[in-house]
Coordinates of C-alpha atoms and ligand atoms in Angstrom, one line a residue:
M1 CA 21.9 -15.1 42.3
I2 CA 21.0 -13.7 38.6
Q3 CA 24.6 -14.3 37.8
K4 CA 24.5 -14.1 33.7
I5 CA 21.3 -12.3 31.6
L6 CA 20.0 -12.9 28.3
I7 CA 19.3 -9.8 26.3
A8 CA 16.2 -10.7 24.0
N9 CA 16.6 -7.7 22.4
R10 CA 18.4 -4.9 19.9
G11 CA 19.8 -1.8 19.7
E12 CA 19.4 0.8 22.4
I13 CA 17.7 -1.1 25.1
A14 CA 19.7 -3.9 24.6
L15 CA 23.0 -1.3 25.2
R16 CA 21.0 0.3 28.1
I17 CA 20.8 -3.4 30.0
V18 CA 24.1 -4.1 28.9
R19 CA 25.3 -1.0 30.7
A20 CA 23.1 -1.9 33.5
C21 CA 24.3 -5.3 34.4
R22 CA 28.0 -4.6 33.6
E23 CA 27.6 -1.7 36.9
L24 CA 25.7 -5.1 38.7
G25 CA 28.6 -7.4 38.5
I26 CA 26.3 -9.8 35.8
K27 CA 27.5 -11.6 33.0
T28 CA 25.5 -10.6 29.5
L29 CA 24.4 -12.9 26.3
A30 CA 23.6 -10.9 23.3
V31 CA 21.3 -12.9 20.8
Y32 CA 20.9 -10.9 17.1
S33 CA 19.5 -11.0 14.0
E34 CA 22.3 -11.2 10.7
A35 CA 21.1 -8.1 10.1
D36 CA 22.2 -6.8 13.3
V37 CA 26.0 -8.3 13.1
Q38 CA 27.8 -5.0 13.8
S39 CA 25.0 -3.6 16.4
L40 CA 27.0 -1.8 19.2
H41 CA 24.9 -4.3 22.1
V42 CA 26.4 -7.3 19.8
Q43 CA 29.6 -6.0 20.2
L44 CA 29.5 -4.7 23.9
A45 CA 28.1 -8.4 25.6
D46 CA 30.5 -10.6 27.3
E47 CA 28.7 -12.9 24.6
A48 CA 26.9 -13.1 22.1
I49 CA 24.7 -16.1 19.7
C50 CA 22.8 -15.3 16.0
I51 CA 19.7 -16.5 16.5
G52 CA 18.7 -16.2 12.6
G53 CA 17.3 -14.5 9.6
P54 CA 17.0 -10.3 9.5
R55 CA 13.0 -10.4 10.1
S56 CA 12.3 -9.7 13.5
A57 CA 9.7 -13.4 12.5
D58 CA 13.0 -14.8 11.6
S59 CA 15.0 -13.9 15.0
Y60 CA 13.8 -11.3 18.0
L61 CA 10.2 -13.6 17.7
R62 CA 11.6 -16.9 17.5
A63 CA 10.7 -17.8 21.3
D64 CA 12.0 -20.8 21.0
R65 CA 15.3 -20.2 19.2
I66 CA 16.1 -17.6 21.9
I67 CA 15.0 -20.4 25.2
S68 CA 17.9 -22.6 23.3
A69 CA 19.9 -20.0 23.0
A70 CA 19.6 -19.5 27.0
E71 CA 20.2 -23.2 27.8
I72 CA 23.2 -23.4 25.4
A73 CA 25.0 -20.5 27.6
D74 CA 23.6 -21.2 30.7
V75 CA 22.0 -18.0 31.9
D76 CA 19.7 -17.5 34.8
A77 CA 17.6 -15.4 33.2
I78 CA 16.2 -13.0 29.9
H79 CA 15.5 -10.1 29.9
P80 CA 12.8 -9.0 27.0
G81 CA 13.4 -4.8 26.7
Y82 CA 10.3 -3.2 25.0
G83 CA 8.1 -4.6 21.8
F84 CA 9.0 -8.1 21.0
L85 CA 8.3 -10.4 22.7
A86 CA 8.1 -8.1 26.2
E87 CA 4.7 -8.6 26.9
N88 CA 4.0 -12.0 25.3
A89 CA 2.4 -14.2 28.4
K90 CA 3.1 -17.5 26.9
F91 CA 7.0 -16.8 26.5
A92 CA 6.9 -15.3 30.0
E93 CA 5.4 -19.1 31.0
Q94 CA 8.1 -21.0 28.3
C95 CA 10.7 -19.1 30.6
E96 CA 9.2 -20.0 34.2
S97 CA 9.0 -23.4 33.4
C98 CA 12.1 -24.1 31.9
N99 CA 13.4 -22.6 35.0
I100 CA 15.0 -19.1 33.5
K101 CA 13.5 -16.2 35.5
F102 CA 11.6 -13.9 33.0
I103 CA 13.0 -10.2 33.7
G104 CA 8.9 -8.7 34.0
P105 CA 5.8 -9.7 35.6
K106 CA 4.3 -13.0 36.4
S107 CA 2.7 -14.9 33.0
K108 CA -0.9 -14.9 34.7
S109 CA -0.1 -10.7 35.2
I110 CA 0.6 -10.4 31.3
K111 CA -2.5 -12.1 30.5
L112 CA -4.4 -10.4 32.5
M113 CA -3.9 -7.0 31.5
G114 CA -3.4 -8.4 28.2
D115 CA -7.2 -8.4 28.0
K116 CA -7.8 -4.5 28.0
A117 CA -11.4 -5.5 28.8
V118 CA -10.4 -7.6 31.7
A119 CA -7.8 -5.1 32.8
R120 CA -10.8 -2.3 33.2
E121 CA -12.9 -4.7 34.7
T122 CA -9.9 -5.4 37.6
V123 CA -9.2 -1.7 38.2
R124 CA -12.0 -0.8 38.5
K125 CA -13.2 -3.6 41.6
A126 CA -10.1 -2.5 42.7
H127 CA -12.1 1.8 43.1
V128 CA -9.5 3.2 40.2
N129 CA -11.8 5.4 38.0
T130 CA -12.2 4.6 34.5
V131 CA -14.1 6.0 31.9
P132 CA -17.7 4.9 31.5
G133 CA -18.2 2.2 29.0
S134 CA -19.5 -1.3 28.9
D135 CA -18.8 -4.0 31.4
G136 CA -16.8 -6.6 29.1
P137 CA -16.9 -6.5 25.4
V138 CA -19.7 -6.5 24.3
E139 CA -21.9 -9.1 22.9
S140 CA -23.7 -8.1 19.0
E141 CA -24.7 -4.9 16.7
G142 CA -28.1 -4.6 19.2
E143 CA -26.6 -4.3 22.1
A144 CA -23.4 -2.2 21.8
V145 CA -25.3 0.8 19.8
K146 CA -27.9 0.3 23.0
I147 CA -25.1 0.3 25.0
A148 CA -23.3 3.5 22.9
R149 CA -26.5 5.3 23.8
K150 CA -26.3 4.9 27.0
I151 CA -22.9 6.0 27.2
G152 CA -23.8 9.5 25.2
Y153 CA -21.2 9.8 21.8
P154 CA -18.6 10.4 21.0
V155 CA -17.7 6.6 22.1
I156 CA -14.8 4.8 21.3
I157 CA -14.3 1.4 20.0
K158 CA -11.3 -0.8 21.1
A159 CA -10.2 -4.3 21.0
V160 CA -10.3 -6.1 23.9
A161 CA -7.1 -7.4 22.4
G162 CA -5.5 -4.3 21.1
G163 CA -3.4 -1.5 23.1
G164 CA -1.5 1.2 22.7
G165 CA -3.5 2.5 19.4
R166 CA -4.1 0.2 17.5
G167 CA -7.6 -1.0 16.5
M168 CA -9.5 2.1 17.2
R169 CA -12.4 3.9 15.9
I170 CA -14.4 6.4 16.6
A171 CA -18.5 6.8 16.4
H172 CA -20.5 10.3 17.0
N173 CA -24.1 8.7 16.1
D174 CA -26.0 5.5 15.6
V175 CA -25.3 5.7 11.5
S176 CA -21.5 6.2 12.5
F177 CA -21.1 4.0 15.2
A178 CA -23.2 1.2 12.6
K179 CA -20.3 1.0 10.7
E180 CA -17.5 1.6 13.2
Y181 CA -18.1 -1.1 14.6
H182 CA -18.1 -3.6 12.3
V183 CA -14.6 -2.0 10.9
A184 CA -13.6 -2.2 14.8
R185 CA -14.4 -5.7 14.8
N186 CA -13.0 -6.8 11.1
E187 CA -9.8 -4.7 12.1
A188 CA -9.5 -6.2 15.4
E189 CA -9.9 -9.9 14.1
K190 CA -7.3 -9.5 11.5
A191 CA -4.7 -7.6 12.8
F192 CA -5.2 -10.6 16.7
G193 CA -7.0 -13.0 15.7
D194 CA -10.0 -12.1 18.2
G195 CA -12.9 -9.7 17.0
R196 CA -13.7 -8.8 20.4
V197 CA -14.2 -5.1 21.1
Y198 CA -15.6 -3.1 24.0
L199 CA -16.5 1.0 24.5
E200 CA -16.2 3.6 26.2
R201 CA -16.6 7.4 26.3
Y202 CA -14.5 9.5 23.8
I203 CA -12.6 11.9 26.1
E204 CA -11.8 14.9 23.9
R205 CA -8.5 16.8 23.6
P206 CA -7.1 14.3 27.2
R207 CA -3.6 14.4 27.7
H208 CA -1.6 11.1 27.9
I209 CA -0.3 10.9 31.5
E210 CA 1.6 7.2 32.9
F211 CA 2.5 6.2 36.3
Q212 CA 6.2 4.2 37.1
I213 CA 5.1 1.6 39.2
L214 CA 7.8 -0.8 40.4
A215 CA 6.0 -3.8 42.5
D216 CA 8.4 -6.5 44.4
S217 CA 8.3 -10.5 44.8
H218 CA 7.3 -9.4 48.7
G219 CA 4.2 -7.8 47.8
K220 CA 4.9 -4.0 47.8
V221 CA 4.3 -1.8 45.8
I222 CA 5.4 1.6 45.3
H223 CA 4.9 4.7 42.4
L224 CA 7.8 6.9 40.5
G225 CA 5.6 9.6 39.8
E226 CA 3.3 10.1 36.3
R227 CA 5.0 10.6 32.3
D228 CA 3.6 13.1 30.1
C229 CA 3.3 11.2 26.4
S230 CA 0.2 13.6 25.0
V231 CA 2.7 14.7 22.3
Q232 CA 2.3 11.4 19.5
R233 CA 1.8 11.0 16.2
R234 CA -0.6 8.3 15.3
H235 CA 0.3 6.9 19.0
Q236 CA 3.9 6.8 18.2
K237 CA 4.7 9.1 20.8
L238 CA 7.5 11.6 20.0
I239 CA 7.9 13.8 23.5
E240 CA 7.8 12.3 26.9
E241 CA 8.7 14.5 30.3
A242 CA 8.0 14.4 33.8
P243 CA 6.4 16.3 35.6
S244 CA 3.5 17.0 33.6
P245 CA 3.9 20.5 33.0
F246 CA 0.1 21.0 34.5
F247 CA 0.7 18.4 37.6
T248 CA -0.4 19.4 41.4
A249 CA 1.1 17.8 44.0
D250 CA -2.3 17.1 44.7
L251 CA -3.0 15.0 41.8
R252 CA 0.1 13.2 42.0
K253 CA -0.7 12.2 45.0
K254 CA -4.6 11.2 43.8
M255 CA -3.2 9.6 40.5
G256 CA 0.3 6.9 42.5
K257 CA -2.5 6.3 44.8
A258 CA -4.8 4.7 42.1
A259 CA -1.6 3.8 40.0
V260 CA -0.5 1.4 42.9
R261 CA -4.0 0.1 43.8
A262 CA -4.1 -1.2 39.7
A263 CA -1.0 -3.0 40.2
E264 CA -2.1 -4.8 43.7
A265 CA -5.3 -5.1 41.7
A266 CA -3.2 -7.7 39.2
E267 CA -1.1 -8.9 41.6
Y268 CA 1.8 -7.3 39.7
E269 CA 5.9 -7.9 40.1
N270 CA 8.6 -5.9 38.3
A271 CA 8.5 -2.3 36.9
G272 CA 4.7 -1.7 34.8
T273 CA 3.1 1.9 34.3
I274 CA -0.6 2.7 34.3
E275 CA -1.8 4.6 31.4
F276 CA -4.0 7.7 32.2
L277 CA -6.5 9.9 30.4
V278 CA -6.9 13.1 31.9
D279 CA -9.7 16.1 31.0
P280 CA -8.8 19.4 30.9
K281 CA -10.2 19.6 34.8
G282 CA -8.4 17.2 35.3
N283 CA -10.7 14.0 35.6
F284 CA -8.3 11.2 34.7
Y285 CA -9.3 7.5 34.1
F286 CA -7.5 4.5 34.1
I287 CA -7.2 2.9 29.9
E288 CA -4.4 0.3 30.3
M289 CA -1.9 -1.1 31.6
N290 CA 2.0 -1.8 29.8
T291 CA 3.6 -5.2 31.2
R292 CA 7.0 -4.1 30.1
I293 CA 9.6 -1.6 30.5
Q294 CA 9.2 1.3 28.4
V295 CA 11.0 3.4 25.7
E296 CA 10.5 6.5 28.4
H297 CA 11.2 5.0 31.2
A298 CA 15.3 7.0 31.6
V299 CA 12.3 9.9 31.8
T300 CA 11.3 8.5 35.3
E301 CA 15.2 7.5 35.6
E302 CA 16.7 10.8 35.8
V303 CA 13.7 12.7 37.6
T304 CA 13.6 9.9 40.9
G305 CA 17.7 9.2 40.8
I306 CA 15.7 5.6 39.9
D307 CA 18.0 3.1 38.0
L308 CA 15.1 1.1 36.5
I309 CA 16.8 -1.4 34.8
K310 CA 18.9 -1.9 38.3
E311 CA 15.6 -2.3 40.2
Q312 CA 13.7 -4.8 38.0
I313 CA 16.9 -7.3 37.9
R314 CA 16.8 -7.4 41.6
I315 CA 13.0 -7.6 41.6
A316 CA 13.6 -10.6 39.6
N317 CA 16.4 -12.1 41.4
G318 CA 13.7 -12.0 44.4
D319 CA 14.9 -8.8 46.1
K320 CA 12.9 -6.9 48.2
L321 CA 12.7 -2.9 46.9
D322 CA 14.6 -1.2 49.2
M323 CA 12.9 2.4 48.9
D324 CA 9.1 3.2 50.4
Q325 CA 7.1 5.4 48.8
G326 CA 8.3 8.6 50.8
D327 CA 11.6 8.4 49.9
V328 CA 10.4 8.0 46.2
T329 CA 11.6 12.8 45.6
F330 CA 11.1 14.3 42.2
T331 CA 13.6 16.8 42.4
K332 CA 14.2 17.4 38.7
H333 CA 12.6 18.1 35.2
A334 CA 13.0 15.8 32.2
I335 CA 12.4 15.6 28.9
E336 CA 12.9 13.4 26.0
C337 CA 12.9 13.7 22.0
R338 CA 12.6 10.7 20.3
I339 CA 15.2 10.4 17.7
N340 CA 13.7 8.2 14.7
A341 CA 15.3 7.6 11.2
E342 CA 12.6 9.2 10.0
D343 CA 12.4 11.8 7.3
P344 CA 9.6 14.1 9.1
A345 CA 9.1 16.4 5.8
A346 CA 7.6 13.4 3.9
N347 CA 4.8 12.4 5.9
F348 CA 8.1 10.8 8.2
A349 CA 8.9 8.0 5.9
P350 CA 11.4 5.6 6.5
S351 CA 15.4 6.9 6.5
P352 CA 17.5 3.4 6.8
G353 CA 21.0 4.0 5.8
T354 CA 24.4 4.7 6.5
I355 CA 25.0 6.7 9.1
G356 CA 28.1 9.7 8.4
L357 CA 29.0 11.7 10.4
Y358 CA 27.8 11.0 14.1
Y359 CA 28.0 13.6 16.7
P360 CA 26.4 13.4 19.8
P361 CA 25.4 16.1 22.2
G362 CA 26.9 16.1 25.6
G363 CA 27.7 18.7 28.7
P364 CA 25.4 19.4 31.8
G365 CA 22.0 17.8 32.0
V366 CA 22.3 15.9 28.6
R367 CA 21.5 11.9 28.6
I368 CA 22.1 10.1 24.9
D369 CA 20.9 6.6 25.2
S370 CA 21.6 5.0 21.3
H371 CA 23.4 2.3 19.6
I372 CA 24.0 3.9 16.8
Y373 CA 27.5 5.3 15.2
S374 CA 29.8 6.8 12.8
G375 CA 29.8 4.0 9.7
Y376 CA 26.7 2.1 11.3
V377 CA 24.3 0.8 9.1
I378 CA 20.5 1.1 10.0
P379 CA 18.7 -2.4 9.0
P380 CA 14.9 -1.5 7.5
Y381 CA 13.9 -4.3 9.3
Y382 CA 13.0 -2.5 12.1
D383 CA 11.1 0.3 14.1
S384 CA 13.1 3.7 13.6
L385 CA 13.8 4.7 16.6
I386 CA 17.5 5.4 16.7
G387 CA 18.5 7.3 20.2
K388 CA 16.7 9.0 23.1
L389 CA 18.8 12.4 24.2
I390 CA 17.0 13.0 27.5
C391 CA 17.6 16.5 28.7
F392 CA 17.0 17.3 32.8
G393 CA 17.8 20.1 35.2
S394 CA 16.2 21.6 37.9
T395 CA 13.6 23.7 36.1
R396 CA 11.0 22.6 33.2
K397 CA 12.7 26.2 31.7
V398 CA 16.1 24.9 31.8
A399 CA 15.9 21.4 31.0
L400 CA 14.0 23.0 27.4
E401 CA 16.6 25.1 26.5
R402 CA 19.3 22.3 27.5
A403 CA 16.9 20.4 24.6
Y404 CA 16.9 23.0 22.2
R405 CA 20.3 23.6 23.2
A406 CA 21.4 19.7 22.8
L407 CA 19.2 18.7 19.0
S408 CA 21.0 22.2 18.0
E409 CA 24.5 20.1 18.4
Y410 CA 23.4 16.9 17.1
L411 CA 25.0 15.9 14.3
I412 CA 23.7 12.8 12.5
R413 CA 24.5 12.8 8.6
G414 CA 23.9 10.3 6.0
I415 CA 20.1 9.9 6.9
K416 CA 17.0 11.8 8.0
T417 CA 16.1 12.0 11.3
T418 CA 13.7 13.7 13.6
I419 CA 16.0 16.2 15.2
P420 CA 14.7 18.9 13.2
L421 CA 11.1 18.7 13.8
H422 CA 12.3 18.6 17.3
K423 CA 14.1 21.7 17.6
A424 CA 11.1 23.2 15.8
I425 CA 8.2 22.0 18.8
M426 CA 11.2 22.8 21.2
A427 CA 10.9 26.7 20.0
D428 CA 6.8 26.6 19.5
P429 CA 4.9 28.9 22.6
L430 CA 2.0 26.0 22.7
F431 CA 5.0 23.6 24.0
I432 CA 6.5 25.9 26.0
E433 CA 3.5 27.2 27.7
G434 CA 3.2 23.5 29.1
K435 CA -0.3 23.7 27.1
A436 CA 0.1 20.2 25.0
T437 CA -2.6 17.7 24.8
T438 CA -3.1 14.4 22.4
A439 CA -4.6 16.5 19.9
Y440 CA -1.1 18.7 19.5
M441 CA 0.8 16.9 17.4
E442 CA -1.7 17.4 14.2
E443 CA -2.8 20.8 15.2
F444 CA 1.6 22.1 14.6
L445 CA 1.9 19.6 11.5
T446 CA -1.1 21.2 9.7
R447 CA 0.2 25.1 10.9
T448 CA 3.7 24.0 10.4
T449 CA 5.4 24.3 7.3
P450 CA 7.6 21.1 6.6
D451 CA 10.6 23.8 5.8
L452 CA 10.9 24.8 9.5
F453 CA 11.4 21.1 10.1
S454 CA 14.0 19.3 7.2
Ligands
MV4_1 C1 -9.1 7.1 24.6 C2 -8.6 7.9 24.1 C3 -10.0 9.0 24.5 N1 -11.1 8.8 24.9 N2 -9.8 6.8 25.1 C4 -4.3 5.8 22.3 C5 -3.4 4.9 22.7 C6 -4.5 4.0 23.8 N3 -4.0 4.1 24.9 C7 -5.4 4.5 24.0 N4 -5.8 6.0 23.0 C8 -6.3 6.7 23.5 N5 -7.5 6.6 24.2 C9 -10.9 7.2 25.4 N6 -12.2 6.6 26.0 C10 -7.7 9.0 22.9 C11 -6.8 7.6 22.7 C12 -6.3 8.9 22.0 C13 -5.8 9.2 20.6 C14 -7.8 7.8 20.1 C15 -7.1 8.3 18.8 C16 -6.6 9.0 18.2 C17 -5.4 9.9 18.8 C18 -5.3 9.6 19.7 C19 -4.3 9.9 21.1 C20 -3.8 9.6 22.0 C21 -4.7 9.4 22.4

């Protein structure tokens, strides 16, 4: 039985994991950097060990120090949260070989899905629709341009080691393809030490839909429905909601089945997400799998009533899933606004510093997952997420009205945040109508003057 867990992360997700452990009666060990001494997760965990300097490379990315802390404190398992080492197959393997449970998939599945060309091939063989594209990485410019013509322009060039939008280039004809192909290869080599790229037909103005899945260690896989993550800027999601406003029960059933097949093909275990693009006609295409718990998991928790962090821990413990697909119901609508320490009126410049007054909203249908408090100093070393506002109700309309109301109550002084931007989006007719695609944010920022969201 898992009795003690090391939380290899910081911020709101570290706090979220502490909370799940508390309810399960599991002891927690926080590891933290010198910049996070004052962090809530450090104060709320049963034990805490400092693992290094402020920079991630000196602390949260130091697998050696984290595993040493795990051994000193005699934990049974490590929860990696998201980011940092969460999708590092080598770290998962190190945990496995040190007899510490990694709360996530087996290193084999992380590796498989980490190679985006192998991931594509694996799910395609399991009859999951992928975007028309190359069979695996392209070998040379000559071969690549032939394949691009065959696919038909526009074509998107993606890094095999990429994901999440990093290292992608779009080409509209042979001439731009030759240029973008080399740019993509060089960028991929620099960013990932792996210059290999593959090609896909570029789907214009798609919706970004992901399916949450749960898989236990006894071979059972279920899905918990979709999240619509179309509202994003530079591949950073800003708003996620479920159900997707344009979905039908039929599409959910079809895509859910495809998501389960994709997870089964990876012999997946624990919580994971299958990402799809959906075109305006409702055609859907697998693009990649995220082998971790995600920032936006709380949306699914509010819609289904299932605690995903607890499920992750139970699965790592070897327990069987105690629900079948038919037991999963989607009774509510939930929407998440990511609250970042950024100035949306100044091109989203980071805004670290000391929180003055802090007053979070409450009342019916409002959930806040945040590690900040009055007097807390946001360090400049990490990502800018300082909280998530999740609002929910029986219908989308109620959830949106609650979100607008909660955002109006939310007071964070001393720094700039994305709260005013979210308020403007919640009041935008296009968004309210449920028409947002991945092109939405750029268009919104072009047609709206910054004083409306500062
Ligand atoms: C695409 C695509 C269109 N066609 N793939 C973005 C995140 C990463 N997981 C995959 N992404 C995309 N993949 C094909 N075949 C569009 C996106 C995409 C996007 C691309 C360029 C600029 C902004 C974007 C915003 C959302 C999704």
